Amino acid sequence: MADSTSSASPPERPVYVIGGGPGGLSVAYALRARGIRAVVLEKSDQVGAAWRGHYDRLHLHTTRRLSALPGLPMPRRFGRWVSRDDVVRYLEKYAEVHELEIVTGVEVSRVERTPDGTGWLLHATGGRELTGAAVVVATGYNHTPYVPDWAGLEKYSGDFVHAGDYRAPAPYAGRDVLVVGVGNTGAEIAVDLVEGGASRVRLSVRTVPHIVRRSTAGWPAQFTSVLVRRLPVGLVDRLARPMAKLSVPDLSAQGLPRPDTGLYSRVKEGAIPVLDVGLIDAVRKGRVEVVAAVDGFEDGKVILADGNRISTDAVIAATGYVRGLEGLVGHLNVLDASGRPVVRGVHTSEHAHGLYFQGYTNPISGNLREMAIDAEKIAKSVEKNGGSALSRLPG
């Protein structure tokens, strides 16, 4: 599939989209809708691989209507808060309905400029070298599980898993479990464990989160987030404070005081509020116990930042993910110090025109909603800047 033709006028080439999740599929559709050939390269054997691996009880925290990708609404039968399995069904249907060109079982290891500078060369499994007019990287915001370098972890004798490997509470029934991290994943896993019969559930918190009701009197938090996302940060912070006091009880006595920094200020730093699906009641009733941050492990116990040592049968680390882009594009000077793309969405770096990154933000207004918007913008930019080098679909 490599194209080594060299001429004054660049040969026609497809746009390669790396990743068959919602970000990649939405861009592929938007490009196809403009008559541009887009080829999705997916390393697994089916689309939506990351979604298939999420824990069983997961539902979107964004509404069905504001989570659909361009060109295909989500069915009403999915309900307001769409389940993991229905998201997977939707992605499968999306690829089928739009007749997207998807090649599975192909992992791209490196992207670089073609020798003549007119396109992009992708190095993939099986020695493949694929040449495209443009490239959209959509391998996922939550790509590679991150576990802190805790001293003594290797000698911990209990069960230890990253949250990415957690599926259901059944293996933890009757057991003492520590969940580390109070983002949306950690909060929901803690509730899942309580409801699934764990004998004791503790939640390790380093930074107290903002907690927001997923829906209040039928009004989803996402609707408010969409309305305020372009307002000044300080104004949103001030508006959020009285709303939090009205809707969320003071949990200071249970170890979760109200944060001393503004909600939107924290969002701008990358910390999305915890959308409550049962944590508030579980903490208030003592079913989930809040403890200090984890500092390390020693003699089979977990050492906490406040000096306490606790014994537990299992630890689930909801400690987040990294983007894992260094090997793929790290040599192109398009990543910041933390490994995130310097520019995303419709913008391309001055060092790499024609290289786009889709889905590498975690916006307050909903990841799927913003990916749907960015997909259309990226396709428009590719068409505008690709010119005669783009491979067009017949008809």
Tab-separated table of C-alpha atoms in Angstrom:
chain	number	residue	atom	x	y	z
A	1	MET	CA	0.000	0.000	0.000
A	2	ALA	CA	3.012	2.289	0.124
A	3	ASP	CA	3.179	4.990	-2.485
A	4	SER	CA	6.659	6.132	-3.436
A	5	THR	CA	5.722	8.002	-6.605
A	6	SER	CA	7.460	11.359	-6.902
A	7	SER	CA	6.394	14.139	-9.282
A	8	ALA	CA	5.850	17.870	-9.435
A	9	SER	CA	2.226	17.289	-8.462
A	10	PRO	CA	1.800	15.032	-5.414
A	11	PRO	CA	-0.090	11.812	-6.120
A	12	GLU	CA	-3.556	11.343	-4.671
A	13	ARG	CA	-3.458	9.756	-1.249
A	14	PRO	CA	-6.045	8.863	1.393
A	15	VAL	CA	-6.304	10.369	4.835
A	16	TYR	CA	-5.297	7.861	7.496
A	17	VAL	CA	-7.163	7.897	10.783
A	18	ILE	CA	-5.353	6.061	13.590
A	19	GLY	CA	-7.864	4.601	16.038
A	20	GLY	CA	-11.317	3.080	15.652
A	21	GLY	CA	-13.014	4.647	18.649
A	22	PRO	CA	-15.614	7.447	18.539
A	23	GLY	CA	-13.002	10.097	17.735
A	24	GLY	CA	-11.585	8.235	14.762
A	25	LEU	CA	-14.927	7.049	13.411
A	26	SER	CA	-16.470	10.519	13.574
A	27	VAL	CA	-13.597	12.051	11.606
A	28	ALA	CA	-13.733	9.243	9.045
A	29	TYR	CA	-17.434	9.917	8.510
A	30	ALA	CA	-16.951	13.682	8.238
A	31	LEU	CA	-14.220	13.172	5.634
A	32	ARG	CA	-16.296	10.640	3.689
A	33	ALA	CA	-19.236	13.069	3.703
A	34	ARG	CA	-16.973	15.499	1.843
A	35	GLY	CA	-16.017	12.869	-0.713
A	36	ILE	CA	-12.551	12.279	0.752
A	37	ARG	CA	-11.251	8.752	1.166
A	38	ALA	CA	-10.471	8.069	4.806
A	39	VAL	CA	-8.961	4.807	6.026
A	40	VAL	CA	-9.308	3.948	9.708
A	41	LEU	CA	-6.466	1.859	11.122
A	42	GLU	CA	-7.463	-0.007	14.287
A	43	LYS	CA	-4.996	-2.198	16.163
A	44	SER	CA	-7.652	-4.482	17.665
A	45	ASP	CA	-10.000	-6.716	15.712
A	46	GLN	CA	-13.083	-4.488	16.094
A	47	VAL	CA	-14.133	-0.881	16.557
A	48	GLY	CA	-14.664	0.615	19.994
A	49	ALA	CA	-12.035	-1.581	21.638
A	50	ALA	CA	-11.476	0.746	24.591
A	51	TRP	CA	-15.196	0.948	25.311
A	52	ARG	CA	-15.491	-2.835	25.330
A	53	GLY	CA	-12.924	-2.956	28.125
A	54	HIS	CA	-14.659	-0.557	30.534
A	55	TYR	CA	-16.272	-1.797	33.745
A	56	ASP	CA	-19.707	-3.367	33.446
A	57	ARG	CA	-21.856	-0.776	35.203
A	58	LEU	CA	-20.520	2.181	33.243
A	59	HIS	CA	-23.048	4.587	31.743
A	60	LEU	CA	-22.311	7.865	30.028
A	61	HIS	CA	-22.459	10.893	32.300
A	62	THR	CA	-23.542	12.896	29.270
A	63	THR	CA	-27.007	12.649	27.760
A	64	ARG	CA	-27.868	10.452	24.809
A	65	ARG	CA	-28.850	13.440	22.652
A	66	LEU	CA	-25.585	15.284	23.282
A	67	SER	CA	-23.384	12.202	22.913
A	68	ALA	CA	-24.217	11.179	19.335
A	69	LEU	CA	-21.601	11.436	16.601
A	70	PRO	CA	-22.307	13.368	13.390
A	71	GLY	CA	-24.610	11.671	10.920
A	72	LEU	CA	-26.366	9.203	13.247
A	73	PRO	CA	-28.503	9.882	16.348
A	74	MET	CA	-28.377	7.449	19.235
A	75	PRO	CA	-31.619	5.410	19.460
A	76	ARG	CA	-34.176	6.529	22.026
A	77	ARG	CA	-34.327	3.006	23.415
A	78	PHE	CA	-30.810	3.540	24.837
A	79	GLY	CA	-32.330	5.844	27.456
A	80	ARG	CA	-30.980	9.126	28.732
A	81	TRP	CA	-27.760	7.706	30.225
A	82	VAL	CA	-26.355	5.286	27.682
A	83	SER	CA	-24.733	2.075	28.925
A	84	ARG	CA	-21.298	0.833	27.938
A	85	ASP	CA	-22.750	-1.992	25.863
A	86	ASP	CA	-25.066	0.360	23.998
A	87	VAL	CA	-22.173	2.695	23.229
A	88	VAL	CA	-20.365	-0.259	21.661
A	89	ARG	CA	-23.488	-1.200	19.670
A	90	TYR	CA	-23.772	2.379	18.490
A	91	LEU	CA	-20.157	2.509	17.301
A	92	GLU	CA	-20.593	-0.759	15.396
A	93	LYS	CA	-23.757	0.562	13.750
A	94	TYR	CA	-22.086	3.889	13.003
A	95	ALA	CA	-19.301	2.198	11.042
A	96	GLU	CA	-21.804	0.011	9.212
A	97	VAL	CA	-24.318	2.709	8.285
A	98	HIS	CA	-21.669	5.076	6.967
A	99	GLU	CA	-19.744	2.290	5.183
A	100	LEU	CA	-16.500	3.429	6.732
A	101	GLU	CA	-13.275	1.939	5.413
A	102	ILE	CA	-11.739	0.259	8.453
A	103	VAL	CA	-8.679	-1.965	8.548
A	104	THR	CA	-8.424	-3.902	11.814
A	105	GLY	CA	-5.413	-5.667	13.272
A	106	VAL	CA	-3.075	-2.909	12.138
A	107	GLU	CA	-1.106	-0.932	14.711
A	108	VAL	CA	0.796	2.165	13.652
A	109	SER	CA	4.097	2.502	15.492
A	110	ARG	CA	5.521	5.688	13.962
A	111	VAL	CA	4.372	8.615	11.839
A	112	GLU	CA	6.810	10.760	9.901
A	113	ARG	CA	7.023	12.987	6.864
A	114	THR	CA	7.496	11.350	3.498
A	115	PRO	CA	11.009	11.874	2.079
A	116	ASP	CA	9.678	14.346	-0.493
A	117	GLY	CA	7.740	16.271	2.166
A	118	THR	CA	4.414	15.992	0.350
A	119	GLY	CA	2.648	13.618	2.705
A	120	TRP	CA	2.888	11.366	5.732
A	121	LEU	CA	4.509	7.955	6.052
A	122	LEU	CA	3.046	5.535	8.573
A	123	HIS	CA	5.016	2.529	9.806
A	124	ALA	CA	2.642	-0.247	10.838
A	125	THR	CA	2.533	-3.906	11.809
A	126	GLY	CA	3.781	-6.457	9.327
A	127	GLY	CA	6.328	-4.037	7.908
A	128	ARG	CA	3.634	-1.948	6.242
A	129	GLU	CA	4.513	1.534	5.060
A	130	LEU	CA	1.431	3.569	4.274
A	131	THR	CA	1.503	6.998	2.688
A	132	GLY	CA	-1.272	9.481	3.319
A	133	ALA	CA	-2.084	13.049	2.413
A	134	ALA	CA	-2.964	13.769	6.050
A	135	VAL	CA	-3.123	11.876	9.320
A	136	VAL	CA	-5.604	12.083	12.181
A	137	VAL	CA	-4.385	10.565	15.444
A	138	ALA	CA	-7.312	9.335	17.548
A	139	THR	CA	-5.848	6.646	19.786
A	140	GLY	CA	-7.716	7.870	22.855
A	141	TYR	CA	-7.373	10.218	25.813
A	142	ASN	CA	-7.271	7.254	28.199
A	143	HIS	CA	-4.725	5.144	26.361
A	144	THR	CA	-2.087	3.754	28.726
A	145	PRO	CA	-2.863	3.023	32.392
A	146	TYR	CA	-0.765	5.051	34.812
A	147	VAL	CA	0.341	3.706	38.195
A	148	PRO	CA	2.461	5.911	40.479
A	149	ASP	CA	5.899	4.634	41.359
A	150	TRP	CA	4.926	3.648	44.882
A	151	ALA	CA	7.746	2.263	47.009
A	152	GLY	CA	7.148	-1.325	48.074
A	153	LEU	CA	4.322	-2.028	45.648
A	154	GLU	CA	6.137	-5.027	44.192
A	155	LYS	CA	6.034	-6.727	47.606
A	156	TYR	CA	2.355	-6.089	48.289
A	157	SER	CA	0.751	-9.506	48.785
A	158	GLY	CA	-2.871	-8.501	48.200
A	159	ASP	CA	-4.594	-8.204	44.851
A	160	PHE	CA	-3.573	-5.104	42.923
A	161	VAL	CA	-5.126	-3.923	39.651
A	162	HIS	CA	-5.400	-0.703	37.743
A	163	ALA	CA	-8.978	0.501	37.307
A	164	GLY	CA	-8.647	-0.226	33.596
A	165	ASP	CA	-8.683	-3.929	34.480
A	166	TYR	CA	-11.664	-3.724	36.834
A	167	ARG	CA	-14.890	-5.133	35.408
A	168	ALA	CA	-17.339	-6.052	38.181
A	169	PRO	CA	-17.570	-6.290	41.989
A	170	ALA	CA	-18.153	-10.058	42.225
A	171	PRO	CA	-14.463	-10.977	42.798
A	172	TYR	CA	-14.373	-8.532	45.736
A	173	ALA	CA	-17.522	-9.666	47.554
A	174	GLY	CA	-16.839	-10.068	51.269
A	175	ARG	CA	-13.407	-8.471	50.974
A	176	ASP	CA	-11.732	-5.305	52.228
A	177	VAL	CA	-10.893	-3.080	49.244
A	178	LEU	CA	-9.021	0.209	48.883
A	179	VAL	CA	-9.783	2.331	45.817
A	180	VAL	CA	-7.068	4.895	45.107
A	181	GLY	CA	-8.184	8.034	43.302
A	182	VAL	CA	-11.405	9.999	43.376
A	183	GLY	CA	-12.020	10.905	39.772
A	184	ASN	CA	-15.228	9.723	38.142
A	185	THR	CA	-13.834	6.216	37.667
A	186	GLY	CA	-12.641	5.775	41.244
A	187	ALA	CA	-15.863	7.197	42.655
A	188	GLU	CA	-18.051	4.895	40.603
A	189	ILE	CA	-15.957	1.788	41.284
A	190	ALA	CA	-16.175	2.487	45.026
A	191	VAL	CA	-19.969	2.633	44.790
A	192	ASP	CA	-20.010	-0.491	42.627
A	193	LEU	CA	-17.987	-2.397	45.224
A	194	VAL	CA	-20.318	-1.347	48.040
A	195	GLU	CA	-23.398	-2.393	46.086
A	196	GLY	CA	-21.647	-5.615	45.033
A	197	GLY	CA	-21.043	-6.834	48.564
A	198	ALA	CA	-17.493	-5.836	49.503
A	199	SER	CA	-17.140	-6.021	53.276
A	200	ARG	CA	-15.314	-2.701	53.507
A	201	VAL	CA	-14.554	-0.021	50.916
A	202	ARG	CA	-12.097	2.795	51.496
A	203	LEU	CA	-11.424	5.575	49.019
A	204	SER	CA	-7.988	7.205	49.025
A	205	VAL	CA	-8.161	10.920	48.206
A	206	ARG	CA	-5.193	13.156	47.472
A	207	THR	CA	-7.030	16.246	46.219
A	208	VAL	CA	-10.637	16.800	47.267
A	209	PRO	CA	-12.783	16.885	44.116
A	210	HIS	CA	-15.714	19.032	43.167
A	211	ILE	CA	-18.798	16.811	43.212
A	212	VAL	CA	-21.762	17.667	40.999
A	213	ARG	CA	-25.117	15.932	40.774
A	214	ARG	CA	-25.354	14.282	37.361
A	215	SER	CA	-28.901	15.569	37.156
A	216	THR	CA	-30.893	17.930	39.381
A	217	ALA	CA	-34.699	18.022	39.089
A	218	GLY	CA	-34.361	16.493	35.643
A	219	TRP	CA	-31.797	19.060	34.442
A	220	PRO	CA	-28.514	17.324	33.465
A	221	ALA	CA	-25.272	18.889	34.630
A	222	GLN	CA	-24.052	18.664	31.040
A	223	PHE	CA	-26.652	21.224	29.919
A	224	THR	CA	-25.263	23.733	32.392
A	225	SER	CA	-21.705	22.884	31.357
A	226	VAL	CA	-22.484	23.621	27.710
A	227	LEU	CA	-24.046	26.958	28.653
A	228	VAL	CA	-21.156	28.180	30.806
A	229	ARG	CA	-18.107	26.711	29.082
A	230	ARG	CA	-17.234	29.959	27.274
A	231	LEU	CA	-17.907	32.284	30.196
A	232	PRO	CA	-15.016	33.771	32.205
A	233	VAL	CA	-13.493	31.227	34.562
A	234	GLY	CA	-13.869	33.424	37.628
A	235	LEU	CA	-17.544	34.036	36.920
A	236	VAL	CA	-18.297	30.321	36.593
A	237	ASP	CA	-16.382	29.648	39.807
A	238	ARG	CA	-18.542	32.175	41.650
A	239	LEU	CA	-21.786	30.828	40.196
A	240	ALA	CA	-20.850	27.246	41.056
A	241	ARG	CA	-20.275	27.845	44.767
A	242	PRO	CA	-23.888	28.522	45.854
A	243	MET	CA	-25.158	25.780	43.532
A	244	ALA	CA	-22.820	23.278	45.179
A	245	LYS	CA	-24.018	24.243	48.660
A	246	LEU	CA	-27.639	23.793	47.594
A	247	SER	CA	-27.224	20.453	45.846
A	248	VAL	CA	-24.354	18.691	47.646
A	249	PRO	CA	-24.273	18.208	51.440
A	250	ASP	CA	-21.226	19.131	53.476
A	251	LEU	CA	-19.188	15.929	53.805
A	252	SER	CA	-16.355	17.451	55.833
A	253	ALA	CA	-17.014	15.150	58.778
A	254	GLN	CA	-16.629	12.185	56.441
A	255	GLY	CA	-13.334	13.426	54.997
A	256	LEU	CA	-14.576	15.268	51.907
A	257	PRO	CA	-14.635	19.005	52.690
A	258	ARG	CA	-15.648	21.450	50.031
A	259	PRO	CA	-12.712	22.263	47.714
A	260	ASP	CA	-10.953	25.578	48.338
A	261	THR	CA	-10.450	26.237	44.614
A	262	GLY	CA	-13.074	27.092	42.024
A	263	LEU	CA	-14.822	24.402	40.002
A	264	TYR	CA	-14.019	25.836	36.570
A	265	SER	CA	-10.496	26.782	37.600
A	266	ARG	CA	-9.924	23.117	38.365
A	267	VAL	CA	-11.451	22.107	35.016
A	268	LYS	CA	-8.998	24.363	33.221
A	269	GLU	CA	-6.225	22.529	35.046
A	270	GLY	CA	-7.569	19.230	33.744
A	271	ALA	CA	-9.688	18.075	36.701
A	272	ILE	CA	-13.266	17.287	35.680
A	273	PRO	CA	-15.816	17.305	38.540
A	274	VAL	CA	-17.066	13.996	39.884
A	275	LEU	CA	-20.588	13.488	38.555
A	276	ASP	CA	-22.421	11.762	41.343
A	277	VAL	CA	-23.893	8.322	40.728
A	278	GLY	CA	-24.111	7.308	44.375
A	279	LEU	CA	-20.877	8.472	46.021
A	280	ILE	CA	-22.506	11.228	48.062
A	281	ASP	CA	-24.941	8.863	49.777
A	282	ALA	CA	-22.319	6.140	50.186
A	283	VAL	CA	-19.903	8.521	51.929
A	284	ARG	CA	-22.610	10.155	54.025
A	285	LYS	CA	-23.813	6.755	55.281
A	286	GLY	CA	-20.272	5.530	55.953
A	287	ARG	CA	-20.444	2.776	53.356
A	288	VAL	CA	-17.445	4.322	51.588
A	289	GLU	CA	-14.745	5.540	53.995
A	290	VAL	CA	-12.505	8.373	52.854
A	291	VAL	CA	-8.815	8.049	53.743
A	292	ALA	CA	-5.660	9.973	52.922
A	293	ALA	CA	-3.542	9.634	49.810
A	294	VAL	CA	-1.334	6.594	49.324
A	295	ASP	CA	2.375	7.155	49.877
A	296	GLY	CA	3.641	3.605	49.490
A	297	PHE	CA	3.510	-0.013	50.651
A	298	GLU	CA	5.417	-1.759	53.430
A	299	ASP	CA	5.146	-5.135	55.193
A	300	GLY	CA	1.924	-5.950	53.382
A	301	LYS	CA	0.273	-2.698	54.450
A	302	VAL	CA	-0.595	0.506	52.629
A	303	ILE	CA	1.132	3.627	53.946
A	304	LEU	CA	-1.017	6.751	53.813
A	305	ALA	CA	0.124	10.366	53.611
A	306	ASP	CA	-1.193	11.074	57.112
A	307	GLY	CA	1.077	8.381	58.574
A	308	ASN	CA	-1.594	5.732	59.020
A	309	ARG	CA	-0.995	2.180	57.789
A	310	ILE	CA	-3.905	0.070	56.726
A	311	SER	CA	-4.337	-3.570	55.852
A	312	THR	CA	-6.545	-4.416	52.907
A	313	ASP	CA	-7.246	-7.459	50.759
A	314	ALA	CA	-7.115	-5.614	47.450
A	315	VAL	CA	-6.132	-2.283	45.950
A	316	ILE	CA	-7.722	-0.821	42.821
A	317	ALA	CA	-5.703	2.067	41.408
A	318	ALA	CA	-7.982	4.582	39.710
A	319	THR	CA	-4.921	6.715	39.071
A	320	GLY	CA	-5.589	7.702	35.494
A	321	TYR	CA	-3.954	7.248	32.137
A	322	VAL	CA	-1.330	8.782	29.928
A	323	ARG	CA	-1.734	9.426	26.218
A	324	GLY	CA	1.075	7.089	25.115
A	325	LEU	CA	1.947	9.133	22.026
A	326	GLU	CA	5.705	9.440	22.444
A	327	GLY	CA	6.693	6.524	20.222
A	328	LEU	CA	4.148	7.441	17.578
A	329	VAL	CA	4.804	11.173	17.155
A	330	GLY	CA	7.205	12.233	19.909
A	331	HIS	CA	9.968	12.945	17.398
A	332	LEU	CA	7.829	15.525	15.564
A	333	ASN	CA	7.932	18.182	18.307
A	334	VAL	CA	4.140	18.116	18.660
A	335	LEU	CA	3.847	17.028	22.322
A	336	ASP	CA	4.231	19.025	25.506
A	337	ALA	CA	6.248	17.983	28.539
A	338	SER	CA	3.418	15.783	29.806
A	339	GLY	CA	3.059	13.958	26.495
A	340	ARG	CA	-0.130	15.671	25.349
A	341	PRO	CA	-0.516	17.202	21.883
A	342	VAL	CA	0.475	20.849	21.843
A	343	VAL	CA	-2.461	21.621	19.561
A	344	ARG	CA	-5.605	19.574	19.047
A	345	GLY	CA	-8.768	19.447	17.010
A	346	VAL	CA	-8.809	21.582	13.891
A	347	HIS	CA	-5.376	23.082	14.575
A	348	THR	CA	-2.118	21.570	13.385
A	349	SER	CA	1.362	22.327	14.637
A	350	GLU	CA	3.652	24.582	12.639
A	351	HIS	CA	6.069	21.635	12.704
A	352	ALA	CA	3.544	19.194	11.276
A	353	HIS	CA	0.938	20.615	8.931
A	354	GLY	CA	-1.617	17.966	8.047
A	355	LEU	CA	-1.222	16.041	11.312
A	356	TYR	CA	-4.336	16.309	13.474
A	357	PHE	CA	-5.181	15.106	16.985
A	358	GLN	CA	-8.768	14.197	17.767
A	359	GLY	CA	-10.152	13.563	21.259
A	360	TYR	CA	-7.241	14.661	23.440
A	361	THR	CA	-9.206	16.987	25.679
A	362	ASN	CA	-11.512	16.247	28.581
A	363	PRO	CA	-14.010	19.112	28.329
A	364	ILE	CA	-16.634	19.933	30.913
A	365	SER	CA	-19.282	19.899	28.171
A	366	GLY	CA	-18.737	16.247	27.272
A	367	ASN	CA	-16.001	14.423	25.401
A	368	LEU	CA	-18.260	12.833	22.776
A	369	ARG	CA	-20.044	16.113	22.076
A	370	GLU	CA	-16.786	17.956	21.502
A	371	MET	CA	-15.352	15.163	19.352
A	372	ALA	CA	-18.436	15.342	17.140
A	373	ILE	CA	-17.923	19.082	16.683
A	374	ASP	CA	-14.185	18.741	16.073
A	375	ALA	CA	-14.692	15.970	13.521
A	376	GLU	CA	-16.535	18.328	11.181
A	377	LYS	CA	-13.931	21.052	11.665
A	378	ILE	CA	-11.028	18.688	11.028
A	379	ALA	CA	-12.632	17.368	7.835
A	380	LYS	CA	-13.178	20.905	6.577
A	381	SER	CA	-9.551	21.810	7.300
A	382	VAL	CA	-8.255	18.663	5.589
A	383	GLU	CA	-10.315	19.419	2.499
A	384	LYS	CA	-9.208	23.054	2.427
A	385	ASN	CA	-5.509	22.315	2.837
A	386	GLY	CA	-5.215	18.948	1.114
A	387	GLY	CA	-5.953	20.135	-2.406
A	388	SER	CA	-5.246	17.778	-5.287
A	389	ALA	CA	-3.246	15.426	-3.040
A	390	LEU	CA	-6.430	14.023	-1.487
A	391	SER	CA	-7.815	10.754	-2.757
A	392	ARG	CA	-11.467	11.254	-3.665
A	393	LEU	CA	-14.257	8.729	-3.476
A	394	PRO	CA	-15.885	7.720	-6.761
A	395	GLY	CA	-19.058	9.538	-7.716
